[in-house]
Tab-separated table of C-alpha atoms and ligand atoms in Angstrom:
chain	number	residue	atom	x	y	z
A	1	MET	CA	104.071	302.536	185.616
A	2	ARG	CA	105.666	299.253	186.691
A	3	ILE	CA	107.070	297.038	183.966
A	4	VAL	CA	109.010	293.766	183.904
A	5	ILE	CA	111.068	293.008	180.800
A	6	MET	CA	112.136	289.414	180.222
A	7	GLY	CA	113.801	287.402	177.485
A	8	PRO	CA	116.920	285.368	176.750
A	9	PRO	CA	120.306	287.084	177.030
A	10	GLY	CA	121.070	289.199	173.965
A	11	VAL	CA	117.489	289.577	172.823
A	12	GLY	CA	117.711	293.353	173.257
A	13	LYS	CA	116.333	293.831	176.784
A	14	GLY	CA	119.004	296.358	177.741
A	15	THR	CA	118.651	298.433	174.575
A	16	GLN	CA	114.852	298.420	174.711
A	17	SER	CA	114.930	299.194	178.437
A	18	HIS	CA	116.856	302.417	177.815
A	19	GLN	CA	114.168	303.483	175.326
A	20	ILE	CA	111.266	302.595	177.654
A	21	VAL	CA	112.908	304.480	180.516
A	22	ARG	CA	113.249	307.566	178.303
A	23	ASP	CA	109.630	307.307	177.063
A	24	LYS	CA	107.913	306.497	180.349
A	25	GLY	CA	110.143	308.290	182.848
A	26	VAL	CA	110.473	305.220	185.063
A	27	THR	CA	113.606	304.046	186.890
A	28	HIS	CA	115.624	301.287	185.232
A	29	ILE	CA	116.540	298.487	187.627
A	30	SER	CA	118.910	296.028	185.968
A	31	THR	CA	120.001	293.361	188.449
A	32	GLY	CA	122.849	292.359	186.088
A	33	ASP	CA	124.152	295.966	186.115
A	34	ILE	CA	123.897	296.135	189.912
A	35	LEU	CA	125.928	292.923	190.228
A	36	ARG	CA	128.525	293.976	187.633
A	37	ILE	CA	129.062	297.296	189.451
A	38	ALA	CA	129.512	295.385	192.728
A	39	ILE	CA	132.146	293.166	191.066
A	40	ARG	CA	133.977	296.149	189.586
A	41	ARG	CA	134.026	297.875	192.975
A	42	GLY	CA	135.183	294.716	194.731
A	43	THR	CA	132.408	294.856	197.357
A	44	GLU	CA	131.394	291.857	199.500
A	45	LEU	CA	128.432	291.262	197.176
A	46	GLY	CA	130.740	291.449	194.142
A	47	LYS	CA	133.139	288.881	195.598
A	48	LYS	CA	130.252	286.538	196.329
A	49	VAL	CA	128.765	286.585	192.825
A	50	GLN	CA	131.730	286.979	190.445
A	51	LYS	CA	132.425	283.286	189.789
A	52	VAL	CA	128.775	282.354	189.338
A	53	MET	CA	128.167	285.238	186.967
A	54	ASN	CA	131.206	284.633	184.794
A	55	ALA	CA	130.130	281.007	184.377
A	56	GLY	CA	126.686	282.156	183.195
A	57	ASP	CA	124.904	280.607	186.171
A	58	LEU	CA	122.331	282.270	188.381
A	59	VAL	CA	123.040	284.003	191.660
A	60	SER	CA	121.051	282.460	194.570
A	61	ASP	CA	117.381	283.340	194.950
A	62	GLU	CA	117.931	284.382	198.581
A	63	LEU	CA	120.585	286.921	197.664
A	64	MET	CA	118.576	288.264	194.722
A	65	MET	CA	115.362	288.606	196.763
A	66	GLU	CA	117.246	290.542	199.406
A	67	LEU	CA	118.797	292.789	196.772
A	68	ILE	CA	115.501	293.545	195.017
A	69	LYS	CA	113.595	294.120	198.266
A	70	HIS	CA	116.136	296.743	199.223
A	71	ARG	CA	116.182	298.340	195.748
A	72	LEU	CA	112.383	298.593	195.552
A	73	SER	CA	112.286	300.390	198.891
A	74	GLU	CA	114.441	303.285	197.652
A	75	ASP	CA	113.045	306.733	196.892
A	76	ASP	CA	113.854	306.921	193.175
A	77	VAL	CA	111.526	304.022	192.324
A	78	LYS	CA	108.396	305.491	193.918
A	79	THR	CA	107.123	306.911	190.627
A	80	GLY	CA	107.584	303.693	188.668
A	81	TRP	CA	110.181	301.175	187.588
A	82	LEU	CA	111.313	298.842	184.871
A	83	LEU	CA	112.722	295.551	186.124
A	84	ASP	CA	115.308	294.120	183.724
A	85	GLY	CA	116.875	290.759	184.645
A	86	PHE	CA	114.569	290.040	187.570
A	87	PRO	CA	112.793	287.704	188.182
A	88	ARG	CA	114.959	284.920	186.744
A	89	THR	CA	113.416	281.882	188.499
A	90	ALA	CA	109.964	280.673	189.537
A	91	MET	CA	110.876	281.379	193.142
A	92	GLN	CA	111.875	284.971	192.386
A	93	ALA	CA	108.640	285.481	190.420
A	94	ALA	CA	106.518	284.211	193.311
A	95	GLY	CA	108.628	286.279	195.712
A	96	LEU	CA	108.103	289.444	193.659
A	97	ALA	CA	104.334	288.940	193.462
A	98	GLU	CA	104.217	288.444	197.240
A	99	LEU	CA	106.428	291.448	197.900
A	100	LEU	CA	104.237	293.690	195.706
A	101	ASP	CA	101.009	292.317	197.218
A	102	ASP	CA	102.288	293.266	200.665
A	103	ILE	CA	102.732	296.893	199.608
A	104	ASP	CA	99.566	296.928	197.507
A	105	GLN	CA	101.316	297.331	194.177
A	106	LYS	CA	100.978	295.578	190.829
A	107	VAL	CA	103.033	295.115	187.687
A	108	ASP	CA	101.261	296.915	184.819
A	109	MET	CA	102.878	294.864	182.068
A	110	VAL	CA	105.261	291.932	181.736
A	111	LEU	CA	107.080	292.022	178.376
A	112	VAL	CA	108.623	288.759	177.160
A	113	ILE	CA	110.880	289.296	174.134
A	114	SER	CA	111.929	286.306	172.040
A	115	ALA	CA	114.379	285.494	169.221
A	116	PRO	CA	115.901	282.270	167.814
A	117	ALA	CA	119.005	280.917	169.585
A	118	GLU	CA	121.315	281.260	166.549
A	119	GLU	CA	120.422	284.937	166.174
A	120	ILE	CA	121.211	285.459	169.862
A	121	VAL	CA	124.634	283.793	169.673
A	122	ARG	CA	125.456	285.919	166.609
A	123	ARG	CA	124.407	289.143	168.357
A	124	LEU	CA	126.089	288.441	171.683
A	125	ALA	CA	129.453	287.404	170.296
A	126	GLY	CA	129.898	291.004	169.046
A	127	ARG	CA	128.276	292.823	171.952
A	128	ILE	CA	130.174	295.601	173.697
A	129	THR	CA	129.098	297.893	176.515
A	130	CYS	CA	130.151	301.398	177.554
A	131	ARG	CA	131.952	301.440	180.880
A	132	VAL	CA	130.282	304.733	181.847
A	133	CYS	CA	126.736	304.964	180.405
A	134	ASN	CA	126.169	301.172	180.049
A	135	GLU	CA	124.810	301.616	176.535
A	136	VAL	CA	125.081	298.354	174.591
A	137	MET	CA	126.379	298.217	170.997
A	138	ASN	CA	127.379	295.612	168.435
A	139	LEU	CA	130.762	295.469	166.746
A	140	VAL	CA	129.094	294.554	163.454
A	141	GLY	CA	127.490	298.001	163.356
A	142	LEU	CA	130.829	299.634	164.214
A	143	GLY	CA	132.883	298.170	161.356
A	144	ASN	CA	134.077	295.251	163.556
A	145	GLU	CA	136.534	297.440	165.439
A	146	THR	CA	136.162	298.556	169.031
A	147	PRO	CA	136.032	302.382	169.031
A	148	LYS	CA	138.248	304.293	171.462
A	149	PHE	CA	135.296	306.304	172.707
A	150	CYS	CA	131.613	305.690	173.345
A	151	PRO	CA	129.411	306.990	170.490
A	152	PHE	CA	126.621	307.627	173.021
A	153	CYS	CA	128.213	309.477	175.964
A	154	GLY	CA	131.674	310.301	174.595
A	155	ASN	CA	133.504	308.421	177.379
A	156	ALA	CA	137.067	307.987	176.098
A	157	GLU	CA	139.612	305.213	176.539
A	158	ASP	CA	141.942	305.750	179.496
A	159	GLU	CA	145.187	304.443	178.035
A	160	SER	CA	147.364	305.149	181.058
A	161	ARG	CA	145.150	302.916	183.246
A	162	HIS	CA	144.474	300.379	180.467
A	163	LYS	CA	140.776	301.055	180.686
A	164	PRO	CA	139.025	300.852	177.306
A	165	ALA	CA	135.897	302.982	176.841
A	166	LEU	CA	133.910	299.927	175.777
A	167	TYR	CA	134.266	296.398	177.056
A	168	GLN	CA	133.071	292.907	176.230
A	169	ARG	CA	131.317	291.141	179.087
A	170	ALA	CA	133.170	288.199	180.627
A	171	ASP	CA	130.075	286.023	180.137
A	172	ASP	CA	129.699	286.799	176.414
A	173	THR	CA	131.771	283.884	175.077
A	174	GLU	CA	130.018	281.414	172.774
A	175	GLU	CA	130.107	278.541	175.269
A	176	THR	CA	128.781	280.662	178.124
A	177	ILE	CA	126.129	282.218	175.883
A	178	ARG	CA	124.782	278.737	175.015
A	179	HIS	CA	124.755	277.830	178.698
A	180	ARG	CA	122.908	281.057	179.591
A	181	LEU	CA	120.308	280.279	176.905
A	182	GLU	CA	119.758	276.870	178.485
A	183	VAL	CA	119.428	278.489	181.920
A	184	PHE	CA	116.880	280.899	180.450
A	185	ARG	CA	114.774	278.090	178.954
A	186	LYS	CA	114.839	275.919	182.049
A	187	LYS	CA	114.672	278.461	184.858
A	188	THR	CA	113.487	281.829	183.606
A	189	LEU	CA	110.642	280.896	181.249
A	190	PRO	CA	108.742	279.273	184.152
A	191	ALA	CA	109.123	282.589	186.002
A	192	ALA	CA	107.304	284.359	183.139
A	193	TRP	CA	104.363	281.967	183.341
A	194	ILE	CA	104.089	282.528	187.090
A	195	LEU	CA	103.992	286.287	186.563
A	196	GLU	CA	101.275	285.746	183.950
A	197	GLU	CA	99.026	284.329	186.669
A	198	HIS	CA	99.193	287.703	188.427
A	199	TYR	CA	99.739	290.399	185.778
A	200	PRO	CA	99.100	291.184	182.079
A	201	LEU	CA	101.815	289.655	179.897
A	202	ALA	CA	102.703	290.371	176.257
A	203	GLU	CA	105.027	288.333	174.061
A	204	ILE	CA	107.130	290.521	171.755
A	205	ASP	CA	108.919	289.368	168.602
A	206	GLY	CA	112.555	290.435	169.095
A	207	MET	CA	113.567	290.049	165.442
A	208	GLY	CA	114.088	293.153	163.310
A	209	THR	CA	115.703	296.515	163.958
A	210	VAL	CA	115.874	298.198	167.371
A	211	GLU	CA	113.220	300.645	166.108
A	212	GLU	CA	110.877	297.893	164.906
A	213	VAL	CA	111.033	296.015	168.207
A	214	GLY	CA	110.716	299.319	170.076
A	215	LYS	CA	107.537	300.126	168.151
A	216	ARG	CA	106.011	296.742	169.075
A	217	ILE	CA	106.770	297.429	172.738
A	218	ALA	CA	105.455	300.997	172.600
A	219	ASP	CA	102.181	299.739	171.056
A	220	VAL	CA	101.735	297.219	173.864
A	221	LEU	CA	102.503	299.789	176.572
A	222	GLU	CA	99.972	302.229	175.089
B	301	AMP	P1	122.123	290.169	182.809
B	301	AMP	O1	122.943	291.402	182.731
B	301	AMP	O2	120.685	290.428	183.155
B	301	AMP	O3	122.278	289.276	181.585
B	301	AMP	O4	122.684	289.313	184.040
B	301	AMP	C1	124.022	288.827	184.033
B	301	AMP	C2	124.203	287.753	185.088
B	301	AMP	O5	123.908	288.285	186.387
B	301	AMP	C3	123.309	286.524	184.964
B	301	AMP	O6	123.805	285.571	184.033
B	301	AMP	C4	123.353	286.014	186.399
B	301	AMP	O7	124.567	285.383	186.694
B	301	AMP	C5	123.310	287.304	187.210
B	301	AMP	N1	121.917	287.745	187.505
B	301	AMP	C6	121.319	288.902	187.120
B	301	AMP	N2	120.058	288.979	187.564
B	301	AMP	C7	119.844	287.818	188.252
B	301	AMP	C8	118.720	287.276	188.939
B	301	AMP	N3	117.543	287.932	189.011
B	301	AMP	N4	118.867	286.057	189.526
B	301	AMP	C9	120.030	285.378	189.470
B	301	AMP	N5	121.117	285.822	188.833
B	301	AMP	C10	121.041	287.032	188.228
């Protein structure tokens, strides 16, 4: 199965992606995760994208197309994939459709999750991520205190190297969140409508619990 998951930042794409990957046995490709790992490792790619990412802007289409072309040619994606964070622009959407056409593949379902802007700002301001398993959590659900270990994989804080188990993303400040929402509306929504010309697309209501949204997605994927 090949799935694309889209939606504004903080709508629950990452959380829902983990569930879909578990249910469908496909490989999760998160372009944001790939870029964040590159930044953490200090690679050439990481150095190129760090400033743009921290400001909540988009990395260039050329760079992203190159990255995704390479990723989709790797062995672990042969049995299916879930694209999370790509495409982000009309050009990337057209580029993906062309790339898949060339290798005679199709996207089985494009999922577009939505939620009101105020809900997104509220969720993102408290979002924290595990440094090891990348699971995403919210401080509200954790008593508003950052735990010293990850409740999902057990990764513990490394005090001697000042490395907390869970971290807040550099682009999760209120100002940057509002900018990223604007970028989503202007640049990424048009990408969804381009994909709709090629593949089945379902709009999913992102309000409610993780389980409720997950059920809506599972029903669509059935
Ligand atoms: P995400 O983790 O999907 O929210 O992505 C975090 C940031 O990575 C975005 O705000 C962009 O700066 C960058 N990024 C991720 N995927 C893409 C993409 N397909 N095109 C351009 N920039 C991207």
